[in-house]
Amino acid sequence: MSKMTGLEQSQYHPLVGVPMATLKPKQVRKNIHLTLWEKLYVFEILRGLFVTGKHFFINLVGFVLPPAGKKRKVFTVYYPEEKVTLPAAYRGRPVLVAGANGAEKCVACGLCEKMCPAKAISIVGGERAGGERYPVSYTLDMARCVYCGYCEEVCPKEAIVMSSEYQGLAQRDRAILRYSKDQLLRSEESVKGRLDYIRRIYSKCSY
Amino acid sequence: MADLEKDLHTEHMVINMGPSHPVTHGTVKFLVTLDGENIVDMKVDIGYLHRGFEKMCENGTWQQVIPYTDRLNYVSPLINNVGYALAVEKLIGIEVPERCQYLRVIASELSRISDHLTNVAAGGLELGAFTAFLYFVEARELVWDLIEMLCGARVTVNYVRIGGLKNDLPQGFQDKTRAVFKEVRRLWSDVDKLLTKNRVFIDRVRDVGDISAEEAIAYGFTGPCLRACGVPYDVRKAQPYLVYDRMDFEIPIGETGDNFDKYLVRMEEIQQSMKIVEQALSRLPDGPINLDLPQYRMQPKEDIYHRIDSLIFHFKTVIDGIKPPPGEVYLAVEGTNGELGFYLVSDGSGKPYKCRVRPPCFALTAAMPRLMKGRLIADIVPTFDMINMIGGECDR
């Protein structure tokens, strides 16, 4: 390493040991000395009022003259009446998907139970008359669920997906939050958007 | 004289600040010995948010740890995800595709922006600047919208996987980032106008909590608090990981290490992080985001649905966990408070034998008595905010 000899050594930062040209330190404190004008403070108050006043009037105009297609141009959302638009990636409450015959697609393989980092899922598997496996009981404890989406990611049957439901999850009793199979079941049409999304993100084009 | 002291109660008084006090953000207790208003001695009691992260990791598979890391520094979860995934990848000896590396850089920097916004906002709030808090929380909300669009959740992201990522960039992410950063810059300049030259703010933070560079290094400071002392140490430059060596950004440094320097360093880092995200988005290469290594990264869903061998292998990797070779590894990333290190030990099984986290704010919190001795009790407020101790990370 002939480059590191001689004068060039001084270009390395003594404490960090990285060339100064790579480090690019930037002194941030250089200009912060208050002038007499700023020390007087009265004019600084006016300047601050100008900044906050600007926000106030922008919000006021946004209320009175909203942009096209919107009720008002304000940052906040008036929750129970209005709701935010959720992105496609949004992970809400996990739900079970029902197949064409109305019964759940789940075959009680137990992968979601195994993968769940919060151990919120418990499945009791059984067999139908034809030898087909199905979950006799599928309990999802919403008081434990952390919405990580691993159950959806590992499911080999597209039987459990993260819906966009996020309401009704604050209860006074934990027993209410222990959802059974019937409470979790949703028709395939109602979660079609999410099914398309997971087919896309876990598809071959990402590999 | 003795009578006078008896009447005046001149003995020291010990008070408890916390565990639940507005200043402490999370839960931490200060045992402060006071002489009037001056702090004579101070003890910091941590551990109120101890959830046994390291023990939990030993009971889960390697993949299951990723949602747990979201809860370390809960203000910047993506950096924890990236750090853990990089440490496991180093243990295995694999490198993720280039597009994935760029996306991880984007995710980390978005997280850093949101963390610094929160920190500066809360710092302003505690000193009475409620307006600055509202503006920065609005900016953070916008950044969180971006993160939600990318990961599906705002805080509990669970985005990074060992050997890849959960998903690629969503449609329209670039345009939305441009719009959001325009708004964040506007709000940034508003807060800059409100705070940086505000005498009330400066009187509270300047020359409070100052520490020399040598002493800061001796205490184990990293991150913005060390940079405020004038040492341009940043893991992104000192030991570049991912594609940070290709990014063009500056390291803001202060002079005295007081709270005002820490504030200025954080404000400048928000700008630098936005610069990095823009660069990464403009240079983003095409290609895969996941490694095609079924023993470490889940296979594509088409294979799992339609091929029996893939399905069997999928069951095996989920139930047994991925199996990195036996060994140990330490890898540090630049967290928002400093060097966030992961020390992992593998015994060749599907579960981590040991997963130790080096939290940056532990060393910073340990220096609180040094920073506060001889100061006024009111100085705890800005100092502890600029230390930015995050309970989830410090107590784990």
XYZ file of C-alpha atoms in Angstrom:
603
model
C 0.000 0.000 0.000
C 2.282 2.755 -1.237
C -0.649 5.134 -1.230
C -0.738 5.237 2.548
C 2.785 6.526 3.050
C 4.249 9.983 3.299
C 2.209 13.115 3.368
C -1.026 11.405 2.491
C -1.158 9.790 5.908
C -2.128 13.097 7.418
C -5.267 13.067 5.291
C -6.618 10.202 7.370
C -8.738 11.253 10.288
C -6.699 10.589 13.458
C -9.601 9.157 15.477
C -11.678 7.414 12.845
C -8.936 6.228 10.487
C -10.841 6.935 7.316
C -9.587 9.303 4.582
C -10.946 12.783 5.057
C -12.025 12.901 1.420
C -14.400 9.977 2.079
C -15.570 11.198 5.461
C -16.637 14.659 4.317
C -17.171 16.128 7.763
C -19.425 19.135 7.766
C -19.205 21.650 10.564
C -22.771 22.526 11.503
C -22.212 25.058 14.249
C -20.316 27.691 12.307
C -22.957 30.374 11.783
C -24.932 30.072 14.983
C -24.011 33.241 16.796
C -26.876 35.452 17.730
C -26.757 39.019 16.524
C -28.031 41.853 18.634
C -31.166 41.886 16.515
C -31.882 38.265 17.402
C -30.951 38.787 21.033
C -33.554 41.528 21.316
C -36.080 38.758 20.814
C -39.096 40.925 20.003
C -38.466 40.715 16.269
C -37.752 37.015 16.572
C -41.184 36.567 18.100
C -42.666 38.323 15.095
C -40.691 36.080 12.742
C -41.950 33.020 14.601
C -45.496 34.326 14.460
C -45.075 34.750 10.719
C -44.140 31.060 10.355
C -47.005 29.796 12.485
C -49.394 32.307 10.925
C -48.495 31.019 7.488
C -49.523 27.523 8.546
C -52.700 28.881 10.092
C -53.798 30.715 6.968
C -52.887 27.841 4.653
C -55.084 25.583 6.798
C -57.842 28.172 6.884
C -57.888 28.523 3.110
C -57.786 24.740 2.848
C -60.957 24.605 4.911
C -62.842 27.255 2.992
C -61.651 26.491 -0.527
C -60.796 22.796 -0.630
C -59.018 21.316 -3.656
C -61.144 19.495 -6.197
C -62.396 16.102 -5.080
C -61.625 16.652 -1.412
C -63.678 17.868 1.470
C -60.885 19.968 2.932
C -57.187 20.417 2.540
C -56.163 19.658 6.083
C -53.562 17.145 7.096
C -55.678 15.280 9.631
C -58.494 12.852 8.887
C -61.799 13.105 10.733
C -61.739 9.509 11.783
C -65.102 7.872 12.280
C -66.642 9.767 9.364
C -63.624 9.673 7.079
C -61.051 6.943 6.842
C -57.554 6.889 5.449
C -56.966 5.039 2.204
C -54.848 2.039 3.031
C -52.003 0.988 0.738
C -52.072 -2.434 -0.919
C -49.329 -3.623 1.365
C -51.311 -2.850 4.531
C -51.451 -5.705 7.007
C -54.610 -5.764 9.054
C -56.247 -8.604 10.943
C -55.444 -12.070 9.572
C -58.484 -13.882 8.171
C -59.110 -17.368 6.854
C -60.103 -17.683 3.214
C -63.093 -19.799 2.271
C -62.959 -21.907 -0.853
C -65.624 -22.247 -3.541
C -67.757 -24.566 -1.404
C -67.845 -22.146 1.508
C -65.561 -24.236 3.699
C -62.114 -23.007 4.661
C -59.150 -23.713 2.371
C -56.976 -24.518 5.362
C -55.675 -28.081 5.564
C -54.385 -27.787 9.152
C -50.762 -28.321 8.180
C -49.672 -26.183 11.137
C -47.052 -24.079 9.362
C -48.594 -20.798 10.494
C -48.819 -22.141 14.040
C -45.145 -23.045 13.895
C -43.984 -19.792 12.300
C -46.051 -17.379 14.406
C -43.520 -15.411 16.498
C -46.187 -14.500 19.062
C -47.654 -18.017 19.237
C -51.125 -16.637 18.644
C -52.458 -19.472 16.499
C -53.582 -22.846 17.747
C -54.997 -25.462 15.401
C -56.615 -28.805 16.046
C -56.551 -30.817 12.843
C -58.914 -33.571 11.776
C -59.937 -35.583 8.740
C -63.145 -35.469 6.756
C -64.843 -38.608 5.569
C -62.976 -38.537 2.265
C -59.606 -38.418 4.005
C -59.218 -34.667 3.445
C -57.606 -32.763 6.303
C -59.311 -29.738 7.802
C -59.002 -27.695 11.002
C -61.497 -28.904 13.586
C -60.778 -25.710 15.480
C -58.662 -22.769 14.422
C -58.146 -20.214 17.174
C -56.384 -16.940 16.554
C -55.737 -14.914 19.676
C -55.906 -11.318 18.482
C -54.620 -10.162 21.857
C -51.335 -11.867 21.005
C -51.117 -11.308 17.246
C -48.364 -8.882 16.225
C -49.504 -8.457 12.593
C -46.159 -9.570 11.196
C -47.729 -11.412 8.264
C -45.623 -14.539 8.594
C -48.721 -16.779 8.597
C -49.667 -15.419 5.197
C -46.104 -15.722 3.949
C -45.632 -19.386 4.841
C -49.136 -20.681 4.043
C -48.886 -23.143 1.152
C -52.624 -23.027 0.407
C -53.421 -19.289 0.396
C -55.739 -20.111 3.265
C -54.822 -17.254 5.618
C -54.262 -13.673 4.487
C -53.863 -10.303 6.146
C -57.070 -8.387 5.506
C -57.468 -4.636 5.704
C -59.724 -4.853 8.751
C -58.441 -2.944 11.734
C -61.537 -2.128 13.758
C -63.056 -3.866 16.748
C -59.689 -4.882 18.128
C -59.958 -2.925 21.352
C -62.099 -4.891 23.774
C -62.592 -4.980 27.488
C -62.153 -8.733 27.732
C -59.356 -10.782 26.267
C -61.688 -13.715 25.750
C -63.579 -11.712 23.120
C -60.359 -11.381 21.142
C -59.869 -15.139 20.916
C -61.311 -15.556 17.428
C -62.668 -18.900 16.352
C -62.773 -20.348 12.852
C -66.232 -19.004 12.058
C -65.336 -15.491 13.084
C -62.210 -15.567 10.935
C -63.740 -16.975 7.777
C -64.085 -14.626 4.789
C -65.188 -15.318 1.246
C -62.541 -15.403 -1.457
C -64.008 -12.391 -3.289
C -63.717 -10.146 -0.259
C -59.956 -10.713 -0.005
C -59.256 -10.958 -3.727
C -57.105 -7.832 -3.789
C -54.852 -9.169 -1.090
C -54.559 -12.588 -2.758
C -53.433 -10.908 -5.983
C -50.961 -8.844 -3.998
C -49.330 -11.784 -2.243
C -49.167 -13.751 -5.483
C -47.294 -10.826 -6.975
C -44.830 -10.112 -4.162
C -43.883 -13.717 -3.474
C -43.659 -14.647 -7.152
C -40.661 -15.715 -9.183
C -39.917 -12.252 -10.535
C -38.438 -11.339 -7.167
C -35.835 -14.098 -7.318
C -24.699 29.494 61.849
C -25.772 26.068 62.998
C -29.197 27.405 63.867
C -29.512 28.978 60.476
C -28.739 25.707 58.700
C -31.271 23.920 60.840
C -33.990 26.317 59.820
C -33.021 26.350 56.147
C -32.908 22.568 55.679
C -29.546 22.644 53.920
C -29.150 18.878 53.776
C -29.362 17.175 50.385
C -32.649 15.910 49.118
C -33.087 12.731 47.100
C -35.923 12.697 44.615
C -37.133 10.107 42.167
C -37.764 11.226 38.609
C -39.706 8.544 36.881
C -40.214 5.698 36.059
C -43.210 7.374 34.509
C -42.328 10.977 33.901
C -42.879 13.049 30.739
C -39.150 13.609 30.401
C -38.265 9.943 30.379
C -40.149 9.157 27.120
C -40.168 5.484 27.936
C -39.706 4.188 31.422
C -36.498 4.997 33.254
C -35.915 6.277 36.746
C -33.443 8.909 37.895
C -32.436 9.023 41.527
C -31.341 12.613 41.812
C -29.596 14.013 44.874
C -30.311 17.700 45.000
C -28.717 20.607 46.752
C -31.439 23.144 46.247
C -31.809 23.129 42.502
C -28.340 21.788 41.755
C -27.720 18.164 41.035
C -25.107 16.721 43.363
C -25.424 13.119 42.314
C -27.519 11.134 39.951
C -28.234 7.489 39.396
C -30.043 6.069 36.412
C -32.226 3.022 36.911
C -32.886 1.201 33.679
C -34.634 -2.068 33.020
C -38.288 -1.072 33.227
C -38.862 -2.158 29.639
C -36.923 -5.396 29.813
C -38.798 -7.997 27.797
C -36.091 -10.619 27.528
C -35.369 -10.063 23.854
C -32.169 -12.088 23.892
C -33.781 -15.046 25.633
C -36.783 -14.902 23.305
C -34.457 -15.101 20.322
C -32.970 -18.324 21.632
C -36.421 -19.900 21.636
C -37.405 -18.879 18.113
C -36.003 -19.774 14.741
C -33.647 -17.393 12.932
C -36.490 -15.959 10.853
C -38.755 -15.458 13.845
C -36.301 -13.009 15.386
C -37.010 -10.368 12.727
C -40.389 -9.262 14.184
C -38.738 -9.124 17.615
C -36.065 -6.735 16.296
C -38.849 -4.343 15.261
C -39.387 -3.784 18.952
C -35.801 -2.859 19.801
C -35.616 0.746 18.721
C -39.284 1.129 17.956
C -38.819 4.528 16.336
C -36.521 3.186 13.620
C -37.432 -0.503 13.250
C -36.144 -0.884 9.703
C -32.544 -0.304 10.741
C -32.819 -3.067 13.335
C -34.247 -5.390 10.697
C -31.412 -4.567 8.323
C -28.773 -4.972 11.017
C -30.030 -8.366 12.112
C -30.442 -9.668 8.570
C -26.944 -8.465 7.622
C -25.457 -10.171 10.680
C -27.109 -13.492 9.816
C -26.022 -13.138 6.197
C -22.464 -12.508 7.325
C -22.691 -15.641 9.485
C -23.879 -17.675 6.520
C -21.496 -15.955 4.125
C -23.950 -14.749 1.511
C -24.535 -11.398 -0.088
C -27.915 -10.179 -1.235
C -28.523 -8.884 -4.787
C -27.697 -5.294 -5.597
C -31.271 -4.081 -5.883
C -31.980 -5.492 -2.443
C -28.990 -3.614 -1.047
C -30.248 -0.346 -2.504
C -33.735 -0.978 -1.128
C -32.291 -1.699 2.302
C -30.414 1.596 2.174
C -33.622 3.419 1.257
C -35.517 1.698 4.064
C -32.804 2.452 6.635
C -32.603 6.101 5.717
C -36.381 6.563 5.803
C -36.266 5.097 9.285
C -33.441 7.419 10.279
C -35.394 10.435 9.070
C -38.432 9.434 11.100
C -36.326 8.825 14.216
C -34.535 12.172 14.057
C -37.818 13.948 13.355
C -39.332 12.350 16.442
C -36.343 13.157 18.572
C -36.111 16.814 17.609
C -39.886 17.171 17.862
C -39.984 15.687 21.358
C -37.021 17.817 22.382
C -38.846 20.926 21.298
C -42.031 19.815 23.001
C -40.334 19.306 26.333
C -38.880 22.786 26.193
C -42.283 24.255 25.420
C -42.104 24.446 21.636
C -45.346 22.679 20.888
C -45.618 24.100 17.377
C -42.313 22.607 16.303
C -43.523 19.279 17.644
C -46.699 19.416 15.578
C -44.835 20.315 12.384
C -42.313 17.524 12.759
C -44.936 14.984 13.720
C -46.717 15.931 10.517
C -43.464 15.356 8.622
C -42.955 12.053 10.410
C -46.482 11.042 9.529
C -45.648 11.576 5.866
C -42.476 9.500 6.165
C -44.426 6.799 7.961
C -46.937 6.823 5.113
C -44.026 6.017 2.804
C -42.900 3.224 5.116
C -46.447 1.897 5.300
C -46.667 1.901 1.523
C -43.409 -0.039 1.354
C -43.781 -2.488 4.241
C -47.466 -2.678 5.104
C -47.113 -1.298 8.606
C -45.950 1.947 10.076
C -43.877 0.832 13.037
C -43.952 -2.954 13.265
C -42.587 -3.297 9.772
C -41.118 -6.825 9.545
C -39.782 -5.964 6.104
C -36.291 -7.397 5.753
C -35.754 -11.123 5.361
C -32.596 -13.166 5.634
C -31.358 -13.267 2.053
C -33.761 -10.727 0.670
C -36.760 -8.580 1.357
C -40.450 -9.156 1.821
C -41.466 -7.225 -1.264
C -40.210 -4.904 -3.939
C -40.921 -1.175 -4.206
C -44.625 -0.521 -4.717
C -45.976 1.314 -7.747
C -45.556 5.062 -7.599
C -43.122 5.009 -4.704
C -40.655 7.339 -6.397
C -43.258 10.006 -7.106
C -44.653 9.795 -3.611
C -41.166 10.071 -2.112
C -40.520 13.204 -4.135
C -43.778 14.768 -2.949
C -43.180 13.743 0.671
C -39.608 15.038 0.748
C -40.734 18.365 -0.668
C -43.186 18.653 2.194
C -40.662 17.420 4.776
C -38.135 20.018 3.581
C -40.749 22.746 3.913
C -41.603 21.670 7.447
C -37.905 21.276 8.232
C -37.193 24.846 7.269
C -40.171 26.036 9.319
C -38.907 24.228 12.407
C -35.403 25.480 11.653
C -36.737 29.029 11.667
C -38.652 28.434 14.875
C -35.920 26.732 16.889
C -32.385 27.236 15.628
C -32.101 30.937 16.381
C -34.710 31.036 19.096
C -33.178 32.529 22.222
C -35.451 30.643 24.600
C -34.458 27.354 23.013
C -30.761 28.244 22.821
C -30.628 29.328 26.453
C -31.952 25.944 27.491
C -29.713 23.769 25.296
C -26.470 25.621 24.657
C -23.544 24.654 26.900
C -25.704 22.078 28.645
C -24.599 18.474 28.611
C -21.273 19.199 26.949
C -18.545 16.579 26.926
C -15.119 16.464 25.330
C -14.363 14.126 22.451
C -11.872 12.049 24.452
C -14.289 11.560 27.302
C -17.120 10.733 24.933
C -15.009 8.035 23.289
C -14.054 6.713 26.710
C -17.726 6.417 27.618
C -18.408 4.544 24.396
C -20.451 7.214 22.660
C -21.374 6.646 19.038
C -23.759 8.246 16.611
C -25.030 11.826 16.692
C -23.878 12.356 20.274
C -20.261 11.536 19.376
C -20.448 13.509 16.159
C -21.661 16.491 18.162
C -18.309 16.355 19.981
C -16.510 16.790 16.680
C -15.554 13.193 15.883
C -16.824 12.297 12.412
C -17.379 8.638 13.275
C -20.149 7.033 11.319
C -20.352 3.298 10.685
C -21.672 4.049 7.217
C -18.305 5.646 6.389
C -15.919 3.888 8.768
C -17.013 0.330 7.907
C -19.302 0.740 4.899
C -22.014 -1.882 4.615
C -24.601 -2.335 1.853
C -23.957 0.333 -0.799
C -23.200 3.275 1.477
C -19.705 3.592 -0.018
C -21.317 4.568 -3.337
C -23.493 7.256 -1.806
C -22.387 10.848 -1.602
C -23.218 12.333 1.768
C -21.589 14.435 4.443
C -21.168 13.752 8.133
C -22.369 16.668 10.220
C -20.115 17.344 13.204
C -20.414 19.756 16.081
C -17.832 21.361 18.332
C -18.544 21.027 22.020
C -20.903 18.099 22.245
C -23.574 20.081 24.059
C -27.254 19.632 23.411
C -27.361 22.384 20.852
C -24.724 20.560 18.797
C -26.668 17.330 19.085
C -29.771 19.116 17.863
C -27.922 20.683 14.914
C -26.287 17.374 13.979
C -29.658 15.642 13.961
C -31.261 18.389 11.897
C -28.472 18.155 9.331
C -28.669 14.357 9.266
C -32.323 14.552 8.254
C -31.206 16.501 5.176
C -28.337 14.108 4.443
C -30.617 11.075 4.779
C -33.084 12.576 2.332
C -30.162 13.114 -0.049
C -29.161 9.459 0.285
C -32.712 8.233 -0.390
C -32.937 10.388 -3.505
C -29.570 9.149 -4.772
C -30.470 5.528 -4.094
C -33.823 5.893 -5.862
C -32.214 7.470 -8.914
C -29.523 4.787 -9.169
C -31.779 1.852 -8.288
C -30.748 -1.089 -10.511
C -33.165 -3.662 -11.906
C -32.963 -7.262 -10.959
C -34.042 -9.671 -8.268
C -34.409 -8.715 -4.622
C -34.165 -12.180 -3.139
C -31.433 -14.772 -3.230
C -32.309 -17.973 -5.027
C -31.111 -20.117 -2.144
C -34.038 -22.199 -0.854
C -32.160 -23.291 2.259
C -32.079 -19.678 3.485
C -34.768 -17.699 1.670
C -38.303 -18.953 1.107
C -38.906 -20.116 -2.436
C -41.326 -18.376 -4.790
C -44.948 -19.170 -4.055
C -45.572 -20.720 -7.499
C -43.051 -23.438 -6.710
C -44.522 -24.053 -3.281
C -48.039 -24.337 -4.698
C -47.215 -26.596 -7.607
C -44.047 -28.601 -6.902
C -43.943 -31.292 -4.260
C -40.168 -31.080 -3.717
C -40.363 -27.351 -3.111
C -43.280 -27.872 -0.760
C -41.414 -30.459 1.285
C -38.374 -28.208 1.477
C -40.565 -25.272 2.463
C -42.032 -27.275 5.357
C -38.578 -28.279 6.470
C -37.142 -24.769 6.471
C -40.126 -23.322 8.297
C -40.383 -25.998 10.957
C -36.668 -26.553 11.582
C -35.593 -23.036 10.709
C -32.716 -22.107 8.454
C -29.412 -23.520 9.585
C -26.398 -21.224 9.411
C -23.033 -22.923 9.931
C -21.689 -22.965 13.508
C -19.749 -19.867 14.387
C -20.041 -16.406 15.782
C -20.276 -13.025 14.152
C -20.489 -9.365 15.102
C -21.835 -6.809 12.729
C -22.587 -3.176 13.391
C -24.810 -0.843 11.465
C -25.325 2.844 11.997
C -28.472 3.025 14.047
C -30.107 6.348 14.696
C -28.419 6.726 18.073
C -25.125 5.204 17.077
C -23.528 1.886 16.462
C -26.174 -0.821 16.626
C -24.333 -4.115 16.806
C -25.576 -7.667 16.582
C -23.447 -10.441 18.024
C -24.774 -13.813 16.990
C -23.618 -17.288 17.888
C -24.807 -20.274 15.933
C -24.388 -23.887 16.934
C -25.590 -25.121 13.573
C -29.186 -25.616 14.636
C -32.280 -23.770 13.504
C -32.305 -21.441 16.496
C -29.786 -18.778 17.516
C -27.552 -20.041 20.289
C -27.087 -16.449 21.401
C -28.316 -13.167 20.003
C -26.775 -10.209 21.720
C -27.527 -6.623 20.814
C -25.164 -3.759 21.369
C -27.581 -0.930 22.022
C -26.097 2.488 21.255
C -28.101 4.328 23.892
C -26.883 2.141 26.758
C -23.478 3.852 26.722
C -25.160 7.224 26.305
C -27.490 6.652 29.255
C -24.540 5.536 31.369
C -22.965 8.964 30.863
C -26.008 10.821 32.184
C -24.556 11.296 35.722
C -21.335 12.667 34.196
C -23.288 15.089 32.011
C -25.584 16.231 34.778
C -23.450 16.588 37.897
C -23.316 20.189 39.046
C -26.106 21.236 36.706
C -29.641 22.348 37.424
C -32.485 19.876 37.620
C -34.160 21.557 34.640
C -31.150 20.621 32.504
C -32.108 16.958 32.730
C -34.967 17.662 30.325
C -33.025 18.683 27.179
C -30.031 16.473 27.950
C -32.009 13.305 28.335
C -33.978 14.082 25.226
C -30.874 14.637 23.120
C -29.357 11.426 24.512
C -32.473 9.836 23.010
C -32.581 6.746 25.148
C -35.093 4.302 23.712
C -36.310 1.902 26.370
C -36.910 -0.972 24.011
C -33.345 -0.847 22.786
C -31.574 -0.043 26.037
C -33.380 -2.579 28.237
C -34.191 -5.060 25.463
